[in-house]
Amino acid sequence: MKVNPASWMQMITRFKASIAIVKSRDLHWGLLATKDHKDVSLQSLRLLLVADGANPWSLSSCDQFLAVFQSKGLRPDAICPCASSPEALTVSVRRPGHGGANAVGRGVLSMQGLSFGVVRVDQENSLTSLTLQDCGQVLPGAMIVVIKLEGLPFLCRTDEVGEICVAGGAVGDQYWGLQGMTNNTFKVQPLMLDSTPMNGTAAYVRTGLLGFLGPGGLVFVCGSRDGLMTVTGRKHTLMT
């Protein structure tokens, strides 16, 4: 990638590929290869899957890449971020070519509000705001809930940030030889606010991703449990 950062775009042009899987780093490096841009054509690309779309910092790479390569045939609806985890595998993905009011989401949120685990809209370009792009919707046949980060797995309210959990046929099943960790991660039973189990018998899997559900079932990720620090009651996340 450092020798020829535009190599993957040249392969798309040469073979008229319709699907490409990249990371935001690949988009960033591709922007730097300005001398190779004149020979690039992305008209055949139907799906540009951004594998690390759950990282909040991937938004700027996606925006800059679209601004430069839209003139080379790249369609705005072809850029599709997704979210994944080792335990739940593919959590959500944005579908290419889907229009409508809730097909794509973007939110400017207060970082102070996020540190207290709540979703609050902030002004764009504010020094205290974080702009998130959606990671699409849950896979067909699967279900997503958001549970509280501490204590029993109570369901979060619509304006609360929690851990995203997934139930479906395409998720992990267990940690080999670690029954205790398996029960805590792969056999979660969400609870309603009145402490009764949620309807249904499906067991949910913890993804380790922190976020919330937006309009139309869009999934927003703003951090990870692995990078979570709590300082004097406020939560701070680090995603690389």
PDB file of C-alpha atoms in Angstrom:
ATOM      1  CA  MET A   1       0.000   0.000   0.000  1.00  0.00           C
ATOM      2  CA  LYS A   2       2.868   2.405   0.704  1.00  0.00           C
ATOM      3  CA  VAL A   3       4.603   1.648  -2.599  1.00  0.00           C
ATOM      4  CA  ASN A   4       1.425   1.922  -4.674  1.00  0.00           C
ATOM      5  CA  PRO A   5      -1.540   3.063  -2.560  1.00  0.00           C
ATOM      6  CA  ALA A   6      -3.781   3.241  -5.627  1.00  0.00           C
ATOM      7  CA  SER A   7      -3.222  -0.434  -6.534  1.00  0.00           C
ATOM      8  CA  TRP A   8      -6.660  -1.581  -5.373  1.00  0.00           C
ATOM      9  CA  MET A   9      -8.381   1.144  -7.381  1.00  0.00           C
ATOM     10  CA  GLN A  10      -6.348   0.162 -10.434  1.00  0.00           C
ATOM     11  CA  MET A  11      -7.536  -3.426 -10.011  1.00  0.00           C
ATOM     12  CA  ILE A  12     -11.153  -2.208  -9.910  1.00  0.00           C
ATOM     13  CA  THR A  13     -10.573  -0.242 -13.098  1.00  0.00           C
ATOM     14  CA  ARG A  14      -8.788  -3.105 -14.860  1.00  0.00           C
ATOM     15  CA  PHE A  15     -11.241  -5.892 -14.011  1.00  0.00           C
ATOM     16  CA  LYS A  16     -14.377  -3.743 -13.735  1.00  0.00           C
ATOM     17  CA  ALA A  17     -14.955  -5.086 -10.230  1.00  0.00           C
ATOM     18  CA  SER A  18     -18.358  -4.505  -8.676  1.00  0.00           C
ATOM     19  CA  ILE A  19     -17.437  -5.168  -5.022  1.00  0.00           C
ATOM     20  CA  ALA A  20     -14.434  -4.008  -2.978  1.00  0.00           C
ATOM     21  CA  ILE A  21     -13.688  -4.478   0.737  1.00  0.00           C
ATOM     22  CA  VAL A  22     -11.429  -1.824   2.243  1.00  0.00           C
ATOM     23  CA  LYS A  23     -10.571  -0.090   5.481  1.00  0.00           C
ATOM     24  CA  SER A  24     -10.716   3.651   5.982  1.00  0.00           C
ATOM     25  CA  ARG A  25      -6.907   3.600   5.959  1.00  0.00           C
ATOM     26  CA  ASP A  26      -7.021   2.340   2.344  1.00  0.00           C
ATOM     27  CA  LEU A  27      -9.303   5.228   1.406  1.00  0.00           C
ATOM     28  CA  HIS A  28      -6.911   7.686   3.058  1.00  0.00           C
ATOM     29  CA  TRP A  29      -3.824   6.290   1.325  1.00  0.00           C
ATOM     30  CA  GLY A  30      -5.692   6.170  -1.978  1.00  0.00           C
ATOM     31  CA  LEU A  31      -6.336   9.906  -1.755  1.00  0.00           C
ATOM     32  CA  LEU A  32      -2.596  10.541  -1.511  1.00  0.00           C
ATOM     33  CA  ALA A  33      -1.842   8.821  -4.830  1.00  0.00           C
ATOM     34  CA  THR A  34      -2.908  11.847  -6.832  1.00  0.00           C
ATOM     35  CA  LYS A  35      -0.724  11.063  -9.859  1.00  0.00           C
ATOM     36  CA  ASP A  36      -2.635   7.806 -10.434  1.00  0.00           C
ATOM     37  CA  HIS A  37      -6.131   9.294 -10.170  1.00  0.00           C
ATOM     38  CA  LYS A  38      -6.372  10.155 -13.860  1.00  0.00           C
ATOM     39  CA  ASP A  39      -6.386   6.472 -14.847  1.00  0.00           C
ATOM     40  CA  VAL A  40      -8.972   5.372 -12.273  1.00  0.00           C
ATOM     41  CA  SER A  41     -12.605   4.594 -13.071  1.00  0.00           C
ATOM     42  CA  LEU A  42     -14.993   3.422 -10.355  1.00  0.00           C
ATOM     43  CA  GLN A  43     -18.142   3.291 -12.479  1.00  0.00           C
ATOM     44  CA  SER A  44     -18.431  -0.492 -12.139  1.00  0.00           C
ATOM     45  CA  LEU A  45     -18.313  -0.379  -8.330  1.00  0.00           C
ATOM     46  CA  ARG A  46     -21.668  -1.324  -6.807  1.00  0.00           C
ATOM     47  CA  LEU A  47     -20.451  -1.899  -3.236  1.00  0.00           C
ATOM     48  CA  LEU A  48     -17.473  -0.343  -1.463  1.00  0.00           C
ATOM     49  CA  LEU A  49     -17.619  -2.086   1.910  1.00  0.00           C
ATOM     50  CA  VAL A  50     -15.799  -0.143   4.633  1.00  0.00           C
ATOM     51  CA  ALA A  51     -14.793  -2.907   7.049  1.00  0.00           C
ATOM     52  CA  ASP A  52     -13.952  -0.572   9.930  1.00  0.00           C
ATOM     53  CA  GLY A  53     -17.023   1.617   9.449  1.00  0.00           C
ATOM     54  CA  ALA A  54     -17.784   1.233  13.165  1.00  0.00           C
ATOM     55  CA  ASN A  55     -14.773   3.388  13.965  1.00  0.00           C
ATOM     56  CA  PRO A  56     -16.050   6.966  14.401  1.00  0.00           C
ATOM     57  CA  TRP A  57     -12.956   8.329  12.670  1.00  0.00           C
ATOM     58  CA  SER A  58     -13.769   6.499   9.408  1.00  0.00           C
ATOM     59  CA  LEU A  59     -16.341   9.164   8.511  1.00  0.00           C
ATOM     60  CA  SER A  60     -13.812  11.758   7.336  1.00  0.00           C
ATOM     61  CA  SER A  61     -12.051   9.224   5.090  1.00  0.00           C
ATOM     62  CA  CYS A  62     -15.354   8.220   3.490  1.00  0.00           C
ATOM     63  CA  ASP A  63     -16.393  11.837   2.893  1.00  0.00           C
ATOM     64  CA  GLN A  64     -13.055  12.879   1.424  1.00  0.00           C
ATOM     65  CA  PHE A  65     -12.880   9.800  -0.802  1.00  0.00           C
ATOM     66  CA  LEU A  66     -16.354  10.439  -2.200  1.00  0.00           C
ATOM     67  CA  ALA A  67     -15.590  14.119  -2.822  1.00  0.00           C
ATOM     68  CA  VAL A  68     -12.536  13.207  -4.916  1.00  0.00           C
ATOM     69  CA  PHE A  69     -13.762  10.120  -6.766  1.00  0.00           C
ATOM     70  CA  GLN A  70     -17.395  10.962  -7.459  1.00  0.00           C
ATOM     71  CA  SER A  71     -16.136  12.500 -10.680  1.00  0.00           C
ATOM     72  CA  LYS A  72     -14.547   9.107 -11.465  1.00  0.00           C
ATOM     73  CA  GLY A  73     -17.914   7.346 -11.386  1.00  0.00           C
ATOM     74  CA  LEU A  74     -18.166   6.497  -7.683  1.00  0.00           C
ATOM     75  CA  ARG A  75     -21.805   6.561  -6.582  1.00  0.00           C
ATOM     76  CA  PRO A  76     -22.558   7.973  -3.107  1.00  0.00           C
ATOM     77  CA  ASP A  77     -24.790   5.001  -2.243  1.00  0.00           C
ATOM     78  CA  ALA A  78     -21.961   2.546  -3.023  1.00  0.00           C
ATOM     79  CA  ILE A  79     -20.019   3.455   0.145  1.00  0.00           C
ATOM     80  CA  CYS A  80     -21.333   1.046   2.773  1.00  0.00           C
ATOM     81  CA  PRO A  81     -19.851   1.022   6.299  1.00  0.00           C
ATOM     82  CA  CYS A  82     -20.377  -2.074   8.413  1.00  0.00           C
ATOM     83  CA  ALA A  83     -19.882  -3.090  12.047  1.00  0.00           C
ATOM     84  CA  SER A  84     -18.502  -6.419  13.229  1.00  0.00           C
ATOM     85  CA  SER A  85     -17.026  -8.168  16.245  1.00  0.00           C
ATOM     86  CA  PRO A  86     -15.248 -11.502  16.836  1.00  0.00           C
ATOM     87  CA  GLU A  87     -18.191 -12.802  18.872  1.00  0.00           C
ATOM     88  CA  ALA A  88     -21.161 -11.618  16.788  1.00  0.00           C
ATOM     89  CA  LEU A  89     -19.382 -11.563  13.398  1.00  0.00           C
ATOM     90  CA  THR A  90     -21.216  -9.122  11.080  1.00  0.00           C
ATOM     91  CA  VAL A  91     -23.395  -6.944  13.299  1.00  0.00           C
ATOM     92  CA  SER A  92     -24.831  -4.596  10.686  1.00  0.00           C
ATOM     93  CA  VAL A  93     -24.117  -3.337   7.186  1.00  0.00           C
ATOM     94  CA  ARG A  94     -25.433  -0.543   5.007  1.00  0.00           C
ATOM     95  CA  ARG A  95     -27.034  -1.888   1.815  1.00  0.00           C
ATOM     96  CA  PRO A  96     -25.994  -0.435  -1.535  1.00  0.00           C
ATOM     97  CA  GLY A  97     -28.611   1.241  -3.662  1.00  0.00           C
ATOM     98  CA  HIS A  98     -31.228   1.530  -0.915  1.00  0.00           C
ATOM     99  CA  GLY A  99     -32.903   4.912  -0.966  1.00  0.00           C
ATOM    100  CA  GLY A 100     -35.420   6.487   1.358  1.00  0.00           C
ATOM    101  CA  ALA A 101     -35.394   8.830   4.309  1.00  0.00           C
ATOM    102  CA  ASN A 102     -33.746   6.354   6.684  1.00  0.00           C
ATOM    103  CA  ALA A 103     -31.325   4.676   4.268  1.00  0.00           C
ATOM    104  CA  VAL A 104     -28.360   6.724   5.500  1.00  0.00           C
ATOM    105  CA  GLY A 105     -27.905   8.380   8.862  1.00  0.00           C
ATOM    106  CA  ARG A 106     -25.509  10.894  10.348  1.00  0.00           C
ATOM    107  CA  GLY A 107     -25.563  12.505  13.750  1.00  0.00           C
ATOM    108  CA  VAL A 108     -23.671  15.331  15.423  1.00  0.00           C
ATOM    109  CA  LEU A 109     -23.568  14.374  19.082  1.00  0.00           C
ATOM    110  CA  SER A 110     -22.315  16.037  22.238  1.00  0.00           C
ATOM    111  CA  MET A 111     -19.179  14.334  23.555  1.00  0.00           C
ATOM    112  CA  GLN A 112     -20.085  15.492  27.042  1.00  0.00           C
ATOM    113  CA  GLY A 113     -23.445  13.760  26.712  1.00  0.00           C
ATOM    114  CA  LEU A 114     -21.757  10.605  25.409  1.00  0.00           C
ATOM    115  CA  SER A 115     -19.414  10.591  28.405  1.00  0.00           C
ATOM    116  CA  PHE A 116     -22.504  10.290  30.611  1.00  0.00           C
ATOM    117  CA  GLY A 117     -23.969   7.586  28.362  1.00  0.00           C
ATOM    118  CA  VAL A 118     -26.712   9.663  26.763  1.00  0.00           C
ATOM    119  CA  VAL A 119     -27.373  10.790  23.194  1.00  0.00           C
ATOM    120  CA  ARG A 120     -27.584  14.576  22.837  1.00  0.00           C
ATOM    121  CA  VAL A 121     -27.497  16.488  19.558  1.00  0.00           C
ATOM    122  CA  ASP A 122     -24.810  19.161  19.290  1.00  0.00           C
ATOM    123  CA  GLN A 123     -23.872  21.860  16.781  1.00  0.00           C
ATOM    124  CA  GLU A 124     -21.877  20.841  13.739  1.00  0.00           C
ATOM    125  CA  ASN A 125     -18.152  21.764  13.727  1.00  0.00           C
ATOM    126  CA  SER A 126     -18.244  22.286  17.483  1.00  0.00           C
ATOM    127  CA  LEU A 127     -15.075  21.416  19.399  1.00  0.00           C
ATOM    128  CA  THR A 128     -17.201  19.394  21.823  1.00  0.00           C
ATOM    129  CA  SER A 129     -19.100  17.366  19.204  1.00  0.00           C
ATOM    130  CA  LEU A 130     -18.565  14.010  17.506  1.00  0.00           C
ATOM    131  CA  THR A 131     -20.055  13.279  14.095  1.00  0.00           C
ATOM    132  CA  LEU A 132     -21.071   9.656  13.554  1.00  0.00           C
ATOM    133  CA  GLN A 133     -22.157   7.829  10.418  1.00  0.00           C
ATOM    134  CA  ASP A 134     -24.459   4.868  10.592  1.00  0.00           C
ATOM    135  CA  CYS A 135     -23.240   1.295  10.127  1.00  0.00           C
ATOM    136  CA  GLY A 136     -26.398   0.224   8.331  1.00  0.00           C
ATOM    137  CA  GLN A 137     -29.061  -2.133   9.615  1.00  0.00           C
ATOM    138  CA  VAL A 138     -29.021  -5.547  11.227  1.00  0.00           C
ATOM    139  CA  LEU A 139     -28.733  -8.555   8.923  1.00  0.00           C
ATOM    140  CA  PRO A 140     -31.981 -10.204   7.761  1.00  0.00           C
ATOM    141  CA  GLY A 141     -33.242 -12.730  10.291  1.00  0.00           C
ATOM    142  CA  ALA A 142     -31.258 -11.211  13.167  1.00  0.00           C
ATOM    143  CA  MET A 143     -32.293  -8.918  16.016  1.00  0.00           C
ATOM    144  CA  ILE A 144     -30.400  -6.182  17.851  1.00  0.00           C
ATOM    145  CA  VAL A 145     -30.879  -4.764  21.333  1.00  0.00           C
ATOM    146  CA  VAL A 146     -28.848  -2.289  23.383  1.00  0.00           C
ATOM    147  CA  ILE A 147     -28.249  -3.136  27.044  1.00  0.00           C
ATOM    148  CA  LYS A 148     -26.788  -1.159  29.926  1.00  0.00           C
ATOM    149  CA  LEU A 149     -23.025  -1.319  30.406  1.00  0.00           C
ATOM    150  CA  GLU A 150     -23.083  -2.067  34.113  1.00  0.00           C
ATOM    151  CA  GLY A 151     -25.016  -4.478  36.291  1.00  0.00           C
ATOM    152  CA  LEU A 152     -27.816  -6.680  34.985  1.00  0.00           C
ATOM    153  CA  PRO A 153     -28.551  -6.598  31.222  1.00  0.00           C
ATOM    154  CA  PHE A 154     -31.440  -4.120  31.333  1.00  0.00           C
ATOM    155  CA  LEU A 155     -32.557  -2.645  28.008  1.00  0.00           C
ATOM    156  CA  CYS A 156     -31.423   0.925  27.386  1.00  0.00           C
ATOM    157  CA  ARG A 157     -33.832   3.729  26.634  1.00  0.00           C
ATOM    158  CA  THR A 158     -33.815   5.223  23.155  1.00  0.00           C
ATOM    159  CA  ASP A 159     -31.487   8.076  24.171  1.00  0.00           C
ATOM    160  CA  GLU A 160     -29.004   5.930  26.099  1.00  0.00           C
ATOM    161  CA  VAL A 161     -25.680   4.516  24.918  1.00  0.00           C
ATOM    162  CA  GLY A 162     -25.098   0.865  25.784  1.00  0.00           C
ATOM    163  CA  GLU A 163     -23.569  -2.359  24.532  1.00  0.00           C
ATOM    164  CA  ILE A 164     -25.001  -3.684  21.284  1.00  0.00           C
ATOM    165  CA  CYS A 165     -26.152  -7.316  21.432  1.00  0.00           C
ATOM    166  CA  VAL A 166     -27.228  -9.510  18.519  1.00  0.00           C
ATOM    167  CA  ALA A 167     -29.382 -12.633  18.228  1.00  0.00           C
ATOM    168  CA  GLY A 168     -29.476 -14.659  15.023  1.00  0.00           C
ATOM    169  CA  GLY A 169     -28.166 -17.659  13.151  1.00  0.00           C
ATOM    170  CA  ALA A 170     -24.894 -16.070  12.019  1.00  0.00           C
ATOM    171  CA  VAL A 171     -23.256 -15.308  15.377  1.00  0.00           C
ATOM    172  CA  GLY A 172     -20.669 -17.016  17.529  1.00  0.00           C
ATOM    173  CA  ASP A 173     -21.628 -19.756  19.962  1.00  0.00           C
ATOM    174  CA  GLN A 174     -19.003 -20.066  22.694  1.00  0.00           C
ATOM    175  CA  TYR A 175     -15.446 -19.616  23.874  1.00  0.00           C
ATOM    176  CA  TRP A 176     -13.729 -22.996  23.726  1.00  0.00           C
ATOM    177  CA  GLY A 177     -13.293 -24.402  27.224  1.00  0.00           C
ATOM    178  CA  LEU A 178     -14.432 -21.206  28.999  1.00  0.00           C
ATOM    179  CA  GLN A 179     -17.962 -21.887  30.204  1.00  0.00           C
ATOM    180  CA  GLY A 180     -18.201 -18.899  32.546  1.00  0.00           C
ATOM    181  CA  MET A 181     -17.135 -16.372  29.914  1.00  0.00           C
ATOM    182  CA  THR A 182     -19.376 -18.133  27.385  1.00  0.00           C
ATOM    183  CA  ASN A 183     -22.460 -17.700  29.556  1.00  0.00           C
ATOM    184  CA  ASN A 184     -21.686 -14.010  30.127  1.00  0.00           C
ATOM    185  CA  THR A 185     -21.017 -13.217  26.463  1.00  0.00           C
ATOM    186  CA  PHE A 186     -23.066 -15.606  24.325  1.00  0.00           C
ATOM    187  CA  LYS A 187     -26.126 -16.278  26.482  1.00  0.00           C
ATOM    188  CA  VAL A 188     -27.425 -12.844  27.417  1.00  0.00           C
ATOM    189  CA  GLN A 189     -31.121 -12.544  28.305  1.00  0.00           C
ATOM    190  CA  PRO A 190     -32.120  -8.831  28.140  1.00  0.00           C
ATOM    191  CA  LEU A 191     -34.404  -7.565  30.877  1.00  0.00           C
ATOM    192  CA  MET A 192     -37.234  -5.053  30.659  1.00  0.00           C
ATOM    193  CA  LEU A 193     -37.308  -2.092  33.027  1.00  0.00           C
ATOM    194  CA  ASP A 194     -39.599  -4.033  35.375  1.00  0.00           C
ATOM    195  CA  SER A 195     -36.960  -6.819  35.614  1.00  0.00           C
ATOM    196  CA  THR A 196     -38.970  -9.271  33.501  1.00  0.00           C
ATOM    197  CA  PRO A 197     -37.165 -11.038  30.616  1.00  0.00           C
ATOM    198  CA  MET A 198     -37.783  -9.666  27.158  1.00  0.00           C
ATOM    199  CA  ASN A 199     -40.257 -11.614  25.036  1.00  0.00           C
ATOM    200  CA  GLY A 200     -38.738 -14.503  23.125  1.00  0.00           C
ATOM    201  CA  THR A 201     -36.340 -17.263  24.036  1.00  0.00           C
ATOM    202  CA  ALA A 202     -33.417 -16.217  21.835  1.00  0.00           C
ATOM    203  CA  ALA A 203     -30.085 -15.718  23.581  1.00  0.00           C
ATOM    204  CA  TYR A 204     -28.221 -12.578  22.611  1.00  0.00           C
ATOM    205  CA  VAL A 205     -24.489 -12.212  22.016  1.00  0.00           C
ATOM    206  CA  ARG A 206     -22.486  -9.282  23.332  1.00  0.00           C
ATOM    207  CA  THR A 207     -20.609  -7.534  20.529  1.00  0.00           C
ATOM    208  CA  GLY A 208     -18.295  -5.398  22.653  1.00  0.00           C
ATOM    209  CA  LEU A 209     -19.455  -2.376  20.610  1.00  0.00           C
ATOM    210  CA  LEU A 210     -20.970   0.659  22.317  1.00  0.00           C
ATOM    211  CA  GLY A 211     -23.702   2.554  20.548  1.00  0.00           C
ATOM    212  CA  PHE A 212     -27.404   3.062  20.019  1.00  0.00           C
ATOM    213  CA  LEU A 213     -30.171   2.525  17.481  1.00  0.00           C
ATOM    214  CA  GLY A 214     -31.270   5.469  15.370  1.00  0.00           C
ATOM    215  CA  PRO A 215     -34.337   6.125  13.189  1.00  0.00           C
ATOM    216  CA  GLY A 216     -35.281   3.283  10.877  1.00  0.00           C
ATOM    217  CA  GLY A 217     -33.249   0.758  12.861  1.00  0.00           C
ATOM    218  CA  LEU A 218     -29.907   2.237  11.811  1.00  0.00           C
ATOM    219  CA  VAL A 219     -27.003   1.153  14.023  1.00  0.00           C
ATOM    220  CA  PHE A 220     -24.625   3.813  15.354  1.00  0.00           C
ATOM    221  CA  VAL A 221     -21.359   2.842  17.057  1.00  0.00           C
ATOM    222  CA  CYS A 222     -19.435   5.348  19.164  1.00  0.00           C
ATOM    223  CA  GLY A 223     -16.865   3.157  20.912  1.00  0.00           C
ATOM    224  CA  SER A 224     -15.907  -0.278  22.182  1.00  0.00           C
ATOM    225  CA  ARG A 225     -15.960  -1.940  25.565  1.00  0.00           C
ATOM    226  CA  ASP A 226     -12.260  -2.831  25.234  1.00  0.00           C
ATOM    227  CA  GLY A 227     -11.350   0.851  24.946  1.00  0.00           C
ATOM    228  CA  LEU A 228     -13.698   2.080  27.673  1.00  0.00           C
ATOM    229  CA  MET A 229     -12.332   4.087  30.596  1.00  0.00           C
ATOM    230  CA  THR A 230     -14.460   5.411  33.454  1.00  0.00           C
ATOM    231  CA  VAL A 231     -13.109   8.479  35.262  1.00  0.00           C
ATOM    232  CA  THR A 232     -15.136  10.036  38.096  1.00  0.00           C
ATOM    233  CA  GLY A 233     -18.333   8.559  36.701  1.00  0.00           C
ATOM    234  CA  ARG A 234     -17.778   9.687  33.109  1.00  0.00           C
ATOM    235  CA  LYS A 235     -17.062   7.215  30.303  1.00  0.00           C
ATOM    236  CA  HIS A 236     -14.391   7.755  27.677  1.00  0.00           C
ATOM    237  CA  THR A 237     -13.689   5.420  24.758  1.00  0.00           C
ATOM    238  CA  LEU A 238     -10.682   4.964  22.524  1.00  0.00           C
ATOM    239  CA  MET A 239     -10.982   3.316  19.099  1.00  0.00           C
ATOM    240  CA  THR A 240      -7.992   2.930  16.796  1.00  0.00           C
TER     241      THR A 240
END
